[in-house]
Amino acid sequence: MKRKIDYSLYLCTDRGLMSTPTVEEAVEQAILGGCTLIQLREKDCSSRAFCETACSVKAVTDRYNTPLIINDRPDIALAVGADGVHVGQSDLPCKILRRILGEDKIIGVSASTLEEAVQAEKDGADYLGVGAMYATGTKTDAAIVSMDELLKIRRAVSLPIVVIGGINRETAPAFRNIGVDGLAVVSAIIARPDIRNAARELLEIFKGKSE
Amino acid sequence: MKRKIDYSLYLCTDRGLMSTPTVEEAVEQAILGGCTLIQLREKDCSSRAFCETACSVKAVTDRYNTPLIINDRPDIALAVGADGVHVGQSDLPCKILRRILGEDKIIGVSASTLEEAVQAEKDGADYLGVGAMYATGTKTDAAIVSMDELLKIRRAVSLPIVVIGGINRETAPAFRNIGVDGLAVVSAIIARPDIRNAARELLEIFKGKSE
């Protein structure tokens, strides 16, 4: 059966931005700070190295009963028994992923337009990552999604939506109480020296306990 | 059921070496020249681009009833219904691949030592790519396998063996009648302006019709 996911605070890893020595340690601190979902992203390593990292990160997420999503690679997700896969528009299409992964895995799709969002829902995605909401150093070529477009997407699809791209303490308050299910964050958590606190602050902002 | 493979002349593609405009055209010419097996290798593209290329190359190999193997990526092989996957020692381990791909897909493993070869057979590989037999521009960091090591591997494992790495008109005759099942070739076919003739010559040499 498909796992029930809390999308409130979704950490996407990025080894290049980390000040923490290992991705396993970064993920553990993020979970302790309140991250509800982890996406492992490894762009510049061999398949074997990706699989080994995914395996050891899975040991961490399992320890805290936190779901693990693998970026781009359904084979790695199957190899380590991760909960699902997140794909962008230049990764494998959602329909093909569903065939490879079966009905029980979570498939997330990045969308930067209403059209992409609607298509992803049609193709069987489980959630959407909508962005980039703001210019971001993590993905310098990403199209910026206006708040207006985000709200159109929210009205058009019934899938859970996380916003991504430039989400930090300053920008996060804008996404409270507008029907967004969570914040997806890369640098504002992973690049911070105190990952646990960075996560805690963002979750509190999103949940409306502080600003 | 697992497809029966003729390993005699195995083309591994390399887009960077091609003088032919498209990989589909290169593959078709190679098959017309006598290549019995095709491996699609795409190292520097998105998963979606890899999948699209694999899909259109599969249309070519299907037209000639020639098996298609995908380098490194079981997800791409599953996506396009290819016959199998070839992995090196830094790709996914054979045992994990078998779990992802099931019993009917072909799994090939690169081995440069007796130990790797024996392990691959234990792990359920269907064939071995042994090499690099000679220094090659395609993989400059590859370990060189001596003829002695190759013969040891041949005696130790019962899997089909293809030799790879620096196989061309000059080196190919050495692999006739020594229990090797085929020649795996990159540049000596794909980099040649007349792919069809290059393949035909190599097959004739291996089959002992010329030198």
XYZ file of C-alpha atoms in Angstrom:
422
model
C 0.000 0.000 0.000
C 1.129 3.513 -0.729
C 2.643 5.233 2.251
C 0.830 8.238 3.720
C 3.144 11.242 3.473
C 3.347 14.410 5.542
C 4.725 16.966 3.084
C 5.137 19.845 5.563
C 8.921 20.128 5.380
C 10.682 18.321 2.586
C 14.473 18.317 2.512
C 16.165 17.835 -0.863
C 19.828 17.017 -0.386
C 22.650 18.644 -2.298
C 26.106 17.384 -1.509
C 27.774 20.430 -3.058
C 26.085 22.810 -0.604
C 26.636 20.842 2.578
C 28.727 22.089 5.454
C 27.923 18.895 7.381
C 30.516 16.180 6.691
C 28.193 13.416 5.454
C 24.804 13.311 3.804
C 23.684 10.717 6.374
C 24.466 13.136 9.199
C 22.774 16.034 7.382
C 19.642 13.944 6.874
C 19.561 12.849 10.497
C 19.877 16.438 11.758
C 17.159 17.554 9.335
C 14.796 14.867 10.613
C 15.575 15.785 14.212
C 14.732 19.386 13.298
C 11.354 18.330 11.962
C 11.771 17.463 8.279
C 8.922 15.142 7.395
C 10.251 13.850 4.082
C 13.701 13.420 2.552
C 14.731 13.466 -1.087
C 18.166 12.161 -1.954
C 19.652 13.918 -4.951
C 23.001 12.747 -6.328
C 23.879 14.096 -9.717
C 27.576 13.489 -10.178
C 28.367 9.982 -9.031
C 28.333 6.458 -10.360
C 25.229 4.325 -10.072
C 26.987 2.170 -7.510
C 27.973 5.144 -5.349
C 24.416 6.521 -5.591
C 23.042 3.146 -4.553
C 25.425 2.868 -1.610
C 24.589 6.378 -0.388
C 20.879 5.707 -0.831
C 21.247 2.529 1.181
C 22.942 4.249 4.100
C 20.578 7.242 4.005
C 17.671 4.764 4.006
C 19.051 3.295 7.229
C 18.779 6.784 8.772
C 15.287 7.577 7.452
C 14.063 4.133 8.546
C 15.386 4.743 12.050
C 13.123 7.806 12.296
C 10.293 6.302 10.244
C 10.659 9.143 7.730
C 9.891 8.501 4.065
C 12.744 8.611 1.543
C 12.322 9.728 -2.064
C 15.053 9.274 -4.691
C 15.664 11.979 -7.266
C 15.465 10.943 -10.927
C 16.330 7.234 -10.606
C 13.637 4.563 -10.162
C 16.294 1.850 -10.346
C 18.012 3.258 -7.262
C 14.646 3.578 -5.487
C 13.882 -0.071 -6.229
C 17.401 -1.129 -5.301
C 17.158 0.283 -1.778
C 13.413 0.015 -1.223
C 12.860 3.780 -1.026
C 9.316 5.124 -0.822
C 9.361 6.759 -4.207
C 10.967 8.865 -6.890
C 10.919 12.550 -7.728
C 11.328 13.579 -11.344
C 11.790 16.809 -13.196
C 10.631 17.511 -16.719
C 13.902 16.152 -18.166
C 13.764 12.912 -16.196
C 11.711 9.823 -17.040
C 8.044 10.577 -17.768
C 5.599 9.833 -14.973
C 3.702 7.171 -16.926
C 6.855 5.155 -17.569
C 7.907 5.556 -13.932
C 4.587 4.189 -12.760
C 5.065 1.136 -14.960
C 8.569 0.557 -13.538
C 7.691 1.298 -9.912
C 4.197 -0.117 -9.554
C 1.239 1.407 -7.743
C 2.710 1.467 -4.253
C 5.570 3.899 -4.799
C 5.230 7.663 -4.467
C 5.950 9.626 -7.643
C 6.596 13.351 -7.379
C 6.844 15.594 -10.406
C 8.347 19.080 -10.728
C 6.035 21.541 -12.441
C 6.665 25.166 -13.278
C 3.468 25.796 -15.248
C -0.218 25.028 -14.904
C 0.009 22.812 -17.977
C 2.815 20.687 -16.518
C 0.933 20.392 -13.239
C -2.299 19.256 -14.866
C -0.402 16.802 -17.077
C 1.438 15.327 -14.081
C -1.853 14.745 -12.284
C -3.271 13.058 -15.391
C -0.147 10.907 -15.655
C -0.575 9.581 -12.137
C 1.783 11.681 -10.023
C 1.271 11.547 -6.253
C 2.445 15.062 -5.506
C 3.820 18.137 -7.258
C 6.927 20.159 -6.576
C 6.012 23.613 -7.866
C 8.756 26.140 -8.504
C 11.160 27.717 -8.655
C 9.162 30.187 -6.546
C 12.163 32.507 -6.285
C 15.525 32.793 -8.006
C 17.820 30.250 -6.431
C 21.493 29.465 -6.540
C 20.688 25.732 -6.519
C 19.071 25.757 -9.963
C 20.137 28.865 -11.802
C 18.253 27.975 -15.002
C 14.909 27.328 -13.301
C 11.836 29.235 -14.514
C 10.244 31.415 -11.857
C 6.643 30.591 -10.950
C 4.490 33.561 -9.965
C 2.246 33.405 -6.911
C -0.644 33.791 -9.322
C 0.415 30.691 -11.301
C 0.866 28.750 -8.057
C -2.679 29.591 -6.994
C -4.001 28.591 -10.423
C -2.211 25.267 -10.060
C -3.640 24.866 -6.565
C -7.159 25.343 -7.897
C -6.611 23.065 -10.917
C -5.135 19.979 -9.280
C -6.073 18.032 -6.198
C -2.601 16.547 -5.579
C -0.488 17.605 -2.607
C 1.749 20.529 -3.585
C 5.118 21.472 -2.173
C 6.740 24.729 -3.217
C 10.435 24.775 -4.030
C 13.084 27.256 -5.095
C 14.323 30.014 -2.845
C 12.270 28.904 0.154
C 13.851 30.251 3.342
C 12.937 32.066 6.560
C 12.126 35.248 4.670
C 10.037 33.723 1.889
C 8.337 30.854 3.754
C 5.531 32.890 5.425
C 3.964 33.576 2.003
C 3.039 29.897 1.672
C 1.016 29.542 4.841
C -2.724 29.010 4.566
C -2.883 29.116 0.770
C -3.476 25.412 0.270
C 0.168 24.442 -0.173
C 1.005 21.186 1.608
C 4.619 21.839 2.356
C 7.913 23.566 1.776
C 10.642 21.832 -0.198
C 13.994 23.188 0.815
C 17.552 22.656 -0.325
C 20.075 25.319 0.683
C 18.108 26.973 3.517
C 18.523 23.708 5.413
C 21.394 21.727 3.946
C 23.843 24.627 3.593
C 23.288 25.871 7.143
C 25.808 24.961 9.833
C 22.959 24.100 12.237
C 20.674 21.978 10.090
C 18.451 20.940 12.964
C 17.646 24.509 13.981
C 17.221 25.629 10.383
C 14.627 22.894 9.864
C 12.856 23.655 13.135
C 12.556 27.358 12.281
C 11.141 26.685 8.818
C 8.620 24.186 10.119
C 7.486 26.635 12.795
C 7.086 29.378 10.198
C 5.077 27.105 7.909
C 2.908 25.863 10.751
C 2.328 29.459 11.828
C 4.027 29.313 15.209
C 6.487 32.105 14.391
C 7.731 34.317 11.578
C 12.012 -16.437 -21.450
C 15.551 -15.169 -21.735
C 16.540 -14.342 -25.285
C 19.239 -16.437 -26.940
C 22.124 -14.153 -27.848
C 24.767 -14.402 -30.550
C 27.722 -12.538 -29.058
C 29.980 -12.679 -32.145
C 30.131 -8.953 -32.839
C 28.884 -6.615 -30.140
C 28.709 -2.900 -30.881
C 28.876 -0.505 -27.919
C 27.815 2.968 -28.978
C 29.683 6.141 -28.121
C 28.111 9.345 -29.335
C 31.331 11.296 -28.881
C 33.219 9.108 -31.370
C 30.598 8.951 -34.093
C 31.120 10.382 -37.552
C 27.619 9.177 -38.521
C 24.999 11.860 -37.813
C 22.677 9.863 -35.532
C 23.073 6.899 -33.232
C 20.055 5.258 -34.872
C 21.776 5.407 -38.252
C 25.064 4.145 -36.801
C 23.276 1.205 -35.195
C 21.442 0.335 -38.400
C 24.658 0.369 -40.430
C 26.393 -1.763 -37.802
C 23.609 -4.339 -37.918
C 23.696 -4.367 -41.729
C 27.447 -4.999 -41.468
C 26.862 -8.007 -39.225
C 26.782 -6.796 -35.613
C 24.832 -9.381 -33.663
C 24.212 -7.354 -30.514
C 23.958 -3.649 -29.688
C 24.736 -1.862 -26.448
C 23.485 1.693 -26.071
C 25.765 3.795 -23.919
C 24.755 7.357 -23.060
C 26.755 8.968 -20.327
C 26.088 12.685 -20.538
C 22.404 13.198 -21.039
C 19.237 13.459 -18.988
C 17.239 10.360 -18.138
C 14.504 11.510 -20.490
C 16.903 12.014 -23.410
C 18.464 8.594 -22.712
C 15.022 7.028 -22.676
C 14.002 8.710 -25.933
C 17.203 7.625 -27.673
C 16.809 4.105 -26.322
C 13.273 4.021 -27.615
C 14.248 5.043 -31.143
C 17.296 2.752 -31.197
C 15.006 -0.083 -30.048
C 12.828 0.562 -33.097
C 15.931 -0.044 -35.259
C 17.139 -3.169 -33.429
C 13.606 -4.591 -33.469
C 13.394 -4.077 -37.214
C 16.416 -6.344 -37.631
C 15.533 -8.653 -34.746
C 18.822 -7.750 -33.048
C 19.008 -7.683 -29.250
C 19.533 -4.363 -27.478
C 21.406 -3.983 -24.198
C 21.396 -0.746 -22.176
C 24.545 0.421 -20.441
C 24.335 1.027 -16.677
C 20.601 1.806 -16.368
C 18.033 -0.925 -15.633
C 15.304 1.708 -15.430
C 15.944 2.712 -19.041
C 16.026 -0.956 -20.091
C 12.661 -1.541 -18.413
C 11.266 1.692 -19.826
C 11.900 0.686 -23.443
C 11.692 -3.091 -23.106
C 15.339 -3.680 -23.996
C 16.788 -7.176 -23.728
C 19.103 -6.396 -20.867
C 21.658 -4.246 -19.113
C 25.427 -4.117 -19.109
C 27.177 -2.927 -15.969
C 30.720 -2.099 -15.021
C 32.198 -2.446 -11.572
C 31.030 1.062 -10.594
C 27.451 0.505 -11.734
C 24.723 -1.309 -9.811
C 25.760 -4.730 -8.502
C 24.567 -7.722 -10.495
C 22.474 -9.163 -7.646
C 20.497 -5.926 -7.270
C 20.057 -5.694 -11.034
C 18.624 -9.185 -11.155
C 16.103 -8.243 -8.502
C 15.070 -5.139 -10.465
C 15.050 -6.771 -13.899
C 13.759 -10.256 -13.180
C 14.991 -13.535 -14.617
C 14.245 -12.867 -18.272
C 16.602 -9.964 -18.874
C 20.219 -10.376 -19.931
C 22.783 -8.993 -17.495
C 26.337 -8.415 -18.691
C 29.159 -7.518 -16.347
C 32.546 -5.989 -17.121
C 35.428 -7.871 -15.533
C 39.109 -7.079 -15.664
C 40.281 -9.755 -13.244
C 39.646 -13.438 -12.611
C 38.110 -12.523 -9.262
C 35.605 -10.111 -10.790
C 34.714 -12.672 -13.443
C 34.097 -15.468 -10.948
C 32.078 -13.125 -8.726
C 29.919 -11.991 -11.653
C 29.123 -15.595 -12.542
C 28.207 -16.290 -8.897
C 26.015 -13.182 -8.851
C 23.993 -14.374 -11.818
C 25.490 -12.532 -14.790
C 24.577 -13.845 -18.247
C 27.793 -12.877 -19.972
C 31.099 -11.160 -19.262
C 32.804 -8.284 -21.010
C 36.480 -8.895 -20.331
C 38.944 -6.075 -20.870
C 40.406 -3.704 -21.583
C 42.469 -6.109 -23.685
C 44.536 -3.244 -25.079
C 45.008 0.410 -24.232
C 42.095 2.317 -25.686
C 41.176 5.934 -26.189
C 37.564 5.137 -25.214
C 38.395 4.332 -21.611
C 41.760 5.758 -20.747
C 41.671 4.624 -17.111
C 40.842 0.988 -17.870
C 43.093 -1.752 -16.468
C 44.730 -3.895 -19.131
C 43.913 -7.604 -19.045
C 46.686 -9.923 -20.181
C 45.986 -12.769 -22.577
C 47.018 -15.076 -19.752
C 44.362 -13.604 -17.420
C 41.774 -13.878 -20.178
C 42.529 -17.575 -20.618
C 42.341 -18.105 -16.854
C 38.932 -16.429 -16.850
C 37.867 -18.588 -19.793
C 38.778 -21.744 -17.876
C 37.179 -20.545 -14.633
C 33.747 -19.467 -15.837
C 31.224 -21.044 -18.146
C 29.484 -17.795 -19.159
C 29.808 -16.372 -22.663
C 32.754 -13.984 -22.848
C 33.211 -10.999 -25.114
C 36.527 -9.208 -25.168
C 36.592 -5.419 -25.200
C 39.107 -2.586 -25.289
C 41.265 -1.889 -28.308
C 39.647 -4.561 -30.474
C 40.210 -3.716 -34.149
C 41.347 -5.314 -37.401
C 44.890 -5.696 -36.117
C 44.080 -7.124 -32.697
C 40.973 -9.173 -33.499
C 42.727 -12.279 -34.926
C 44.189 -13.066 -31.481
C 40.730 -13.898 -30.171
C 39.785 -16.536 -32.694
C 39.482 -20.126 -31.503
C 40.400 -19.468 -27.896
C 36.935 -19.923 -26.479
C 35.934 -16.285 -26.622
C 32.328 -15.860 -27.778
C 32.644 -12.493 -29.402
C 34.289 -9.152 -29.928
C 32.890 -6.055 -28.260
C 33.844 -3.003 -30.225
C 33.412 0.722 -29.795
C 35.665 2.965 -31.866
C 36.776 0.421 -34.506
C 33.164 0.410 -35.691
C 31.417 3.548 -34.462
C 34.222 6.006 -35.278
C 34.691 4.700 -38.818
C 33.108 6.568 -41.716
C 31.897 3.271 -43.216
C 30.387 1.503 -40.225
C 28.872 -1.290 -42.252
C 32.173 -2.309 -43.836
C 34.046 -1.942 -40.561
C 31.614 -4.350 -38.922
C 31.735 -6.790 -41.827
C 35.553 -6.912 -41.759
C 35.682 -7.531 -38.013
C 33.084 -10.282 -38.176
C 34.961 -11.973 -41.010
C 38.197 -11.808 -39.049
C 36.567 -13.257 -35.947
C 34.842 -15.993 -37.913
C 38.139 -16.789 -39.594
C 37.211 -15.871 -43.176
C 40.007 -13.296 -43.527
C 42.700 -11.493 -41.605
